[in-house]
C-alpha cells in the first residue's frame, strides 16, 4: 500500500469528515500543512487573532450543528486560542482544534514556540491528544471528530508535532469508532419515562425549565409538542433561548439573575420542575436552598455527571434530550391515562396565575424623551428583522438586553457565551455564522467595551465577504460592572469608565466597512434599516442612556424571588 505525507493525510481526513471551511492563522509549526491546505477545496478563513479563529469556528458550529474546525500554530498561536476553547467547553460546543507543535525530539526542551498545550487545555477540553506515532495520526483525528460531536458535545484538541506531519504514513480505511471507556447513553429508560409522564399528569403547577441541551440535540419540536399538549409554561436559560418559541403564549422567556418576574416566580411556586438539557447553573438557581422549594424535579440530560450535581433530582433520565422527549410524547400517545382536555383544565389555573404575574411585572423599561434606550434598539432590531436574524452577542448588559427583548422563535439563532461569559466572542462568532449562512442576516449586539476585545476581526469580515452588522450599545462604560458598582458600591465607578473610545464610525470606514451613528431615539430605526439594506460590514453606533440598567436583577446570594425591578 502506497504511503502519503502526514499533511496530505490530514487534509484527506478533514475532507472525509465533511469539513468545507476552517478558520486559522499560520505559523512555522504548521507551514507545511498550510501549503497542503491551499491545494485543497477546503476554504480557509484567515483571522487576525487566534482567539478569533476558535470563536469563529464556534459560531459556525452553534449556527449549523456541525463540528467547527480551527487551525493554530504552536506556542503563542495555541495559547491565544485557549480562552475560546474554554468558551466552547463551558457551552458544550463541538470543535476540533488542530495545533502545531515542535518536532518530537524538541518537546520538553524549551524549544522556540513550544508550550505544553495538551497540559494547558486538559481542564477545558472534552479530550485532547498529542500525536507521537505517525500511524496513529488519522485514527486520532477521526476519534477527535467523533468525540467532539457525540454524547455531550465539546471541543477536542489535537496537537501535531511538525515532524509527524512531515512523515510518510499509510492512510487507513475508515472503520466504525468503538471506545471501551466512552459509551454515552442516548436512549432513556422506559420506566423513568413513565414516571416522568405520570408526574406531569398529576402536577398542578408544572414548569418546563429548558437549557442548551435541547438545542444541541435538535429537540425543539419535541419539546414544543410536549409543552403544548400538556399546557405547561416554559422558561429557558440563556443557552436555551429559541428551544421553544419566544412568542408562544406558554413562553416565560429567560429565568435566573436577569430573568423575567413570571419565570422566576413560576419556578419558585411550582410543584413539578421538568429540567431538560440544563445544568442548574448558579445564575439560574440563585440561593440553592430557596430554588424551587416546593417542586419535585425531573432532570433529562445526556451527561450523568450533571444529574444531582447542584440540585437534588427526584426522577433522573440520562439520555439524549430529543430521544427522551420523543419517548415521553410516545408514552402519552399510547397511554389510556392521558386525557388532553382534563390535563389542560388541570393546569389552566396555574397558567392564569403565571399570566397574572407577567401582566403585573412585564419586561419593560422607562422611556426618556429622545434619549436612546438600549431595550428600544433591540425591540426595533427584532421588528425590522422579523425576529429571523442570527444574533450573536458580546458579554455584559448588551447580552442581557438581547436575551430579554429579542424574541427567539427558532433554535440556533442566538449565539452567545453563556458559561464562561467571554467578552470579544460576538464579532468572530458572527463571522463564523455568516460564512455558514451567507444569505442570512447576522447581527452582533455589542457593548463599547466588549467590541474592542476582538475588533481586529473587522478585517477578517471584510476580507471573506461576511457582511455582518454590529450594533454597539455605547454608554462609555463597562456597563454590567458599572451597574453593580451603582447598586452595591455607592456609585464608586472604579475602572469602569471608558473615557477614551474610538470613533466607531471612522473605525469602520478605516477597515472599508460602513459606519452609522444614532444619537437620538428618532434616528434608531433609520440607522437599522440602512444597515440591513447595506451589502457590507456595518457598524451601528448607538449612543444610549449611560446609566441604564438591566432589570429584573437578582443580587448575588439572594433567592430568585428577591428581584430588583425597574
XYZ file of C-alpha atoms in Angstrom:
566
model
C 0.000 0.000 0.000
C 1.407 3.391 -1.015
C 2.271 5.921 1.644
C 1.449 9.629 1.819
C 2.778 12.581 3.721
C 1.141 13.385 7.053
C -0.032 16.797 5.863
C -1.732 15.207 2.841
C -3.367 12.635 5.097
C -4.710 15.354 7.422
C -6.367 17.179 4.519
C -7.833 13.934 3.184
C -9.210 13.109 6.640
C -10.774 16.565 7.025
C -12.474 16.117 3.659
C -13.764 12.682 4.711
C -15.242 14.299 7.828
C -17.143 16.769 5.635
C -15.043 19.825 6.504
C -15.546 22.528 3.882
C -14.474 25.519 5.957
C -11.934 26.150 8.676
C -10.568 29.163 10.482
C -6.949 29.726 11.330
C -3.681 31.640 11.462
C -0.419 30.237 10.038
C 2.991 29.868 11.669
C 6.195 27.903 11.388
C 4.910 24.713 13.021
C 2.012 24.391 10.566
C 3.537 25.939 7.456
C 3.643 22.626 5.575
C 0.049 21.883 6.490
C -0.966 25.303 5.169
C 0.924 24.560 1.948
C -1.146 21.410 1.531
C -4.370 23.135 2.588
C -4.153 25.719 -0.191
C -4.074 22.884 -2.750
C -7.401 21.509 -1.481
C -11.005 22.624 -1.887
C -11.360 23.352 1.848
C -11.880 27.071 2.322
C -9.621 28.678 4.878
C -10.626 31.911 6.618
C -7.596 33.912 7.746
C -8.427 35.640 11.028
C -6.408 38.386 12.690
C -6.011 36.686 16.084
C -6.114 33.024 17.060
C -8.849 33.645 19.621
C -10.938 34.901 16.715
C -10.290 31.670 14.794
C -11.698 29.442 17.542
C -14.623 31.792 18.263
C -15.464 31.850 14.533
C -15.347 28.043 14.400
C -17.586 28.077 17.486
C -20.081 30.418 15.780
C -20.077 28.135 12.737
C -20.738 25.120 14.970
C -23.515 26.743 17.012
C -25.362 28.002 13.940
C -25.093 24.773 11.910
C -24.893 21.963 14.454
C -21.748 20.700 12.687
C -18.252 20.385 14.115
C -16.297 23.630 13.788
C -12.588 23.416 12.936
C -9.733 25.780 13.802
C -6.063 25.543 12.867
C -3.421 27.261 15.035
C 0.342 27.229 15.136
C 2.417 26.242 18.160
C 3.305 28.243 21.246
C 1.526 31.621 21.407
C -0.694 30.631 18.499
C -2.063 27.763 20.550
C -2.269 29.670 23.835
C -4.089 32.565 22.142
C -6.862 30.086 21.377
C -7.295 28.833 24.955
C -9.941 31.367 26.031
C -12.077 30.491 23.025
C -11.602 26.753 23.627
C -12.767 27.251 27.226
C -15.742 29.237 25.911
C -16.797 26.290 23.753
C -16.172 23.825 26.576
C -18.419 25.674 29.024
C -21.278 25.715 26.474
C -20.748 22.163 25.101
C -19.931 23.242 21.543
C -18.401 20.648 19.154
C -14.992 21.808 17.897
C -11.821 20.176 16.645
C -8.833 22.451 17.223
C -5.625 21.485 15.427
C -2.428 22.947 16.872
C 1.102 22.727 15.522
C 3.859 21.533 17.820
C 7.657 21.496 17.675
C 9.297 18.275 16.403
C 9.131 15.346 18.813
C 12.846 15.465 19.585
C 12.486 19.028 20.892
C 9.406 18.508 23.068
C 10.335 19.283 26.669
C 13.499 21.168 25.692
C 12.020 24.683 25.850
C 12.276 24.958 22.091
C 11.233 28.095 20.235
C 7.431 28.487 20.363
C 6.968 25.326 22.409
C 4.273 25.034 25.061
C 2.554 22.029 26.598
C -0.802 22.859 25.045
C -2.164 19.421 25.935
C -1.450 20.109 29.601
C -2.737 23.667 29.395
C -6.058 22.684 27.800
C -6.723 19.483 29.721
C -9.219 21.241 32.060
C -11.084 22.981 29.221
C -11.394 20.341 26.503
C -13.587 17.290 26.296
C -10.410 15.429 25.374
C -7.064 16.211 23.810
C -4.217 14.393 22.087
C -0.526 14.739 21.317
C 0.166 12.597 18.241
C 3.525 10.831 18.640
C 3.140 7.966 16.169
C 2.527 8.948 12.518
C 0.477 5.777 12.016
C -1.883 6.979 14.750
C -2.417 10.389 13.135
C -5.551 9.591 11.118
C -7.209 7.282 13.705
C -6.668 10.060 16.261
C -8.243 12.729 14.028
C -11.237 10.511 13.327
C -11.650 9.836 17.035
C -11.439 13.579 17.727
C -14.355 14.347 15.401
C -16.380 11.503 16.915
C -15.768 12.686 20.460
C -16.494 16.336 19.654
C -19.940 15.590 18.201
C -21.212 12.630 20.244
C -22.701 12.458 23.723
C -22.395 15.830 25.406
C -20.515 17.745 22.685
C -17.368 19.713 23.323
C -14.023 20.891 21.967
C -11.276 18.357 21.247
C -7.683 19.466 20.653
C -5.154 17.542 18.545
C -1.530 18.633 18.921
C 0.547 17.846 15.816
C 4.354 17.741 16.025
C 5.946 19.177 12.912
C 7.939 16.031 12.101
C 4.845 13.828 12.480
C 3.085 15.921 9.853
C 6.143 15.599 7.582
C 6.356 11.803 7.996
C 5.195 9.244 5.464
C 2.322 7.065 6.646
C -0.221 4.537 5.455
C -3.708 6.017 5.156
C -6.006 3.564 6.991
C -9.503 2.581 5.811
C -12.342 4.139 7.746
C -13.957 1.938 10.394
C -16.718 2.455 12.971
C -15.258 4.035 16.091
C -15.608 1.990 19.267
C -14.173 3.176 22.554
C -14.322 0.948 25.611
C -14.203 3.863 28.047
C -16.605 6.156 26.203
C -20.123 4.923 25.543
C -22.661 7.730 26.083
C -26.171 6.574 26.833
C -28.614 8.156 24.381
C -31.798 6.148 24.945
C -33.992 6.824 28.009
C -35.031 4.060 30.380
C -38.750 3.278 29.777
C -39.547 3.132 33.493
C -38.084 6.595 34.060
C -40.033 7.949 31.085
C -43.260 6.570 32.547
C -42.506 8.043 35.977
C -41.868 11.445 34.398
C -45.051 11.360 32.336
C -47.219 10.337 35.267
C -45.692 13.116 37.370
C -46.633 15.609 34.628
C -50.222 14.344 34.603
C -50.544 14.689 38.390
C -48.849 18.032 38.840
C -50.960 21.167 39.280
C -48.156 23.719 38.871
C -45.609 22.251 36.432
C -42.858 24.251 34.685
C -40.548 23.179 31.878
C -37.045 24.520 32.500
C -35.106 24.293 29.236
C -31.366 24.592 28.639
C -28.948 24.496 25.745
C -29.086 20.700 25.545
C -32.456 20.978 23.804
C -30.830 22.994 21.017
C -27.706 20.840 20.817
C -29.804 17.700 20.394
C -32.274 19.263 17.945
C -35.172 18.581 20.315
C -37.077 21.852 19.922
C -40.011 20.342 18.014
C -40.462 17.521 20.512
C -40.279 19.990 23.386
C -42.841 22.306 21.800
C -45.204 19.395 21.202
C -44.909 18.231 24.816
C -45.421 21.700 26.301
C -48.492 22.455 24.207
C -50.238 19.136 24.643
C -49.728 19.253 28.441
C -50.362 23.023 28.698
C -47.147 23.632 30.647
C -45.379 27.017 30.773
C -41.786 27.042 29.517
C -38.829 29.037 30.793
C -35.396 28.945 29.179
C -31.830 29.564 30.216
C -29.714 31.969 28.193
C -28.368 28.994 26.229
C -31.856 27.552 25.780
C -33.458 30.612 24.142
C -35.008 29.542 20.852
C -35.510 25.971 22.050
C -39.162 26.936 22.483
C -40.818 29.775 20.518
C -40.306 33.014 22.420
C -43.604 34.459 21.187
C -45.677 31.415 22.220
C -48.239 32.195 24.974
C -46.631 29.464 27.098
C -43.187 31.080 26.920
C -41.959 32.811 30.077
C -38.679 33.887 28.494
C -35.440 33.600 30.417
C -35.168 32.757 34.112
C -32.499 33.465 36.693
C -30.431 36.516 37.589
C -31.862 38.663 34.795
C -34.894 36.521 34.044
C -38.476 37.640 33.861
C -40.553 38.069 37.011
C -43.052 35.476 35.805
C -40.315 32.924 35.075
C -38.658 33.218 38.477
C -41.919 33.228 40.392
C -43.218 30.239 38.434
C -40.161 28.155 39.264
C -40.330 29.200 42.920
C -44.000 28.243 43.243
C -44.027 25.152 41.004
C -44.810 21.694 42.274
C -43.012 19.956 39.388
C -39.916 21.250 37.599
C -39.027 19.444 34.370
C -35.408 20.302 33.572
C -34.430 19.424 30.012
C -30.818 19.775 28.854
C -29.911 22.226 31.601
C -27.394 22.083 34.424
C -28.838 24.212 37.272
C -26.216 26.915 36.832
C -25.773 29.377 39.699
C -27.052 32.244 37.511
C -30.320 30.301 37.230
C -30.768 28.977 40.748
C -29.745 31.904 42.915
C -29.638 30.784 46.545
C -29.898 26.994 46.311
C -31.987 26.430 49.443
C -34.673 28.724 48.010
C -34.696 27.288 44.487
C -37.978 25.526 43.575
C -38.515 24.520 47.231
C -41.975 23.005 46.655
C -41.167 21.085 43.490
C -40.360 17.521 42.610
C -37.677 17.631 39.929
C -37.325 15.673 36.711
C -33.927 16.069 35.044
C -33.241 14.948 31.468
C -29.574 15.170 30.459
C -27.116 13.104 28.420
C -24.333 13.787 30.919
C -24.824 11.649 34.039
C -22.374 13.838 35.972
C -24.815 16.753 35.683
C -27.622 14.869 37.428
C -27.997 15.978 41.067
C -24.661 17.848 40.876
C -26.110 21.162 42.060
C -29.735 20.359 42.886
C -31.168 17.048 44.063
C -33.333 15.274 41.484
C -36.353 13.024 42.034
C -36.676 11.488 38.559
C -33.395 11.346 36.604
C -33.393 10.462 32.919
C -29.903 10.033 31.465
C -30.430 10.250 27.710
C -30.273 12.432 24.643
C -32.908 15.155 25.072
C -34.513 14.522 21.703
C -34.928 10.793 22.299
C -36.199 11.337 25.830
C -38.847 13.840 24.705
C -39.806 11.587 21.810
C -40.298 8.770 24.324
C -42.435 10.955 26.592
C -44.642 12.012 23.675
C -44.929 8.385 22.542
C -45.934 7.304 26.059
C -48.677 9.957 26.118
C -49.863 8.807 22.687
C -50.319 5.253 23.939
C -51.451 5.867 27.499
C -55.090 5.469 28.366
C -54.471 7.691 31.411
C -53.763 10.769 29.320
C -56.827 12.875 28.593
C -55.597 16.086 26.896
C -58.686 18.055 27.864
C -58.537 17.046 31.517
C -54.819 17.843 31.774
C -55.282 21.225 30.094
C -58.074 22.071 32.531
C -55.987 20.873 35.488
C -53.153 23.211 34.501
C -55.254 26.193 33.431
C -55.493 27.859 36.872
C -51.704 27.716 37.006
C -51.434 29.250 33.536
C -53.762 32.014 34.666
C -51.590 32.679 37.747
C -48.449 32.835 35.597
C -50.130 35.273 33.212
C -51.154 37.452 36.157
C -47.506 37.649 37.274
C -46.417 38.531 33.766
C -49.102 41.199 33.378
C -48.186 42.718 36.736
C -44.405 42.800 36.085
C -43.641 42.518 32.368
C -40.196 43.036 30.916
C -40.216 46.770 30.388
C -38.231 49.983 30.624
C -38.885 53.671 31.186
C -38.715 55.838 28.074
C -36.961 59.185 28.393
C -37.882 61.555 25.590
C -35.463 61.275 22.687
C -32.774 59.525 24.714
C -31.938 56.116 23.188
C -32.821 53.268 25.490
C -30.922 50.071 24.625
C -34.058 47.973 25.014
C -35.684 50.070 22.289
C -32.752 49.339 19.965
C -33.246 45.584 20.481
C -37.020 45.827 20.037
C -36.542 47.777 16.797
C -33.962 45.274 15.583
C -36.455 42.471 16.272
C -39.195 44.304 14.406
C -37.108 45.118 11.338
C -35.587 41.623 11.048
C -38.913 39.928 11.669
C -37.262 38.056 14.530
C -35.471 35.956 11.912
C -31.853 37.128 12.221
C -28.959 35.207 13.707
C -27.993 37.259 16.740
C -24.558 36.974 18.287
C -23.650 38.957 21.369
C -20.687 40.139 23.294
C -20.939 39.822 27.093
C -22.466 42.174 29.635
C -25.525 44.395 29.531
C -25.727 44.123 25.737
C -26.048 40.342 26.072
C -28.829 40.514 28.642
C -30.843 43.142 26.761
C -30.639 40.991 23.628
C -31.788 37.933 25.586
C -34.698 39.812 27.145
C -36.043 41.866 24.244
C -35.294 39.865 21.080
C -37.842 37.058 20.922
C -36.210 33.914 19.526
C -38.694 31.585 17.869
C -36.129 29.195 16.396
C -33.072 27.360 17.699
C -29.511 28.284 16.734
C -30.430 31.948 16.262
C -28.792 33.198 19.478
C -25.040 32.618 19.652
C -23.607 33.840 22.926
C -21.010 32.906 25.524
C -23.077 31.613 28.433
C -20.946 29.574 30.798
C -17.651 31.458 30.523
C -19.017 34.914 29.691
C -16.290 35.783 27.202
C -16.022 39.391 26.072
C -14.948 39.555 22.437
C -16.967 36.487 21.432
C -19.658 38.118 19.319
C -17.840 39.508 16.273
C -15.789 36.433 15.323
C -18.780 34.179 16.103
C -20.884 36.324 13.760
C -18.287 35.823 11.026
C -18.473 32.050 11.532
C -22.265 32.085 11.312
C -22.247 34.367 8.272
C -19.819 32.065 6.444
C -22.147 29.156 7.199
C -25.232 31.084 6.019
C -24.126 33.732 3.502
C -27.684 34.896 2.798
C -28.753 35.201 6.431
C -28.933 38.438 8.395
C -26.302 38.174 11.143
C -26.118 40.874 13.816
C -23.602 41.162 16.644
C -25.119 43.033 19.596
C -22.160 44.582 21.371
C -21.058 46.979 24.059
C -18.382 49.588 23.500
C -16.124 47.689 25.913
C -16.623 44.141 24.578
C -16.373 45.024 20.906
C -12.808 46.259 21.401
C -11.663 42.843 22.615
C -11.593 41.383 19.070
C -12.341 44.394 16.896
C -9.429 43.485 14.601
C -11.701 40.809 13.118
C -13.388 43.575 11.125
C -10.572 42.924 8.658
C -11.489 39.234 8.548
C -15.145 40.027 7.910
C -14.246 42.410 5.089
C -11.747 40.028 3.508
C -14.008 36.970 3.456
C -17.180 38.845 2.498
C -19.038 38.226 5.759
C -21.449 41.169 5.728
C -22.180 41.119 9.448
C -23.917 44.024 11.161
C -22.624 45.235 14.523
C -24.958 47.116 16.871
C -22.844 48.839 19.526
C -24.843 49.921 22.582
C -22.427 52.659 23.505
C -22.541 54.072 27.030
C -18.819 54.723 27.556
C -18.841 52.269 30.436
C -18.096 48.667 31.180
C -21.810 48.595 31.750
C -22.545 45.465 33.756
C -19.781 46.046 36.269
C -20.819 49.704 36.463
C -24.387 48.604 37.285
C -23.118 46.512 40.205
C -20.994 49.412 41.384
C -24.042 51.677 41.238
C -26.227 49.299 43.230
C -23.773 47.820 45.723
C -20.668 50.058 45.838
C -22.173 53.544 46.286
C -21.567 54.517 42.657
C -17.831 54.104 43.084
C -17.127 53.563 39.400
C -13.704 52.018 39.813
C -12.082 51.412 36.405
C -15.380 51.079 34.554
C -15.486 54.478 32.849
C -14.320 54.239 29.221
C -13.080 57.799 28.821
C -11.204 57.117 25.584
C -13.116 55.121 22.992
C -12.697 55.063 19.241
C -14.892 56.910 16.808
C -16.545 53.677 15.722
C -17.927 55.211 12.526
C -14.462 56.355 11.460
C -13.006 52.997 12.540
C -15.481 51.143 10.333
C -14.500 53.329 7.414
C -10.810 52.666 8.118
C -11.493 48.962 7.555
C -13.504 49.628 4.394
C -16.758 48.940 6.210
C -19.738 51.261 6.709
C -20.224 53.292 9.884
C -23.568 54.690 11.019
C -24.428 56.623 14.161
C -27.635 57.293 16.103
C -27.692 59.878 18.887
C -31.482 60.208 19.299
C -34.369 57.791 19.535
C -35.750 59.040 16.223
C -32.544 58.013 14.450
C -32.570 54.397 15.643
C -34.950 52.899 13.106
C -33.479 54.674 10.026
C -29.979 53.550 11.027
C -31.026 49.914 11.426
C -32.942 49.988 8.146
C -29.913 51.368 6.305
C -27.596 48.822 7.895
C -29.808 45.879 6.970
C -30.016 47.125 3.375
C -26.239 47.573 3.029
C -24.207 44.794 1.435
C -21.111 45.335 3.531
C -19.924 45.063 7.094
C -21.736 47.761 9.064
C -21.088 49.239 12.499
C -24.109 50.941 14.076
C -23.017 53.158 16.962
C -25.965 53.876 19.282
C -25.341 56.496 21.973
C -27.542 55.013 24.694
C -28.631 56.232 28.131
C -25.381 55.984 30.044
C -26.641 54.599 33.347
C -29.420 52.358 32.066
C -29.557 49.070 33.973
C -30.596 45.508 33.223
C -33.702 44.570 35.220
C -35.085 42.441 36.771
C -31.939 41.584 38.676
C -31.335 39.047 41.436
C -28.484 40.238 43.674
C -25.722 37.755 44.473
C -26.619 35.414 47.302
C -30.340 36.148 47.117
C -33.266 33.921 46.202
C -34.619 34.298 42.667
C -37.835 35.708 44.138
C -35.879 38.644 45.607
C -35.711 40.541 42.341
C -34.840 44.178 41.910
C -37.368 45.544 39.411
C -37.224 48.591 37.137
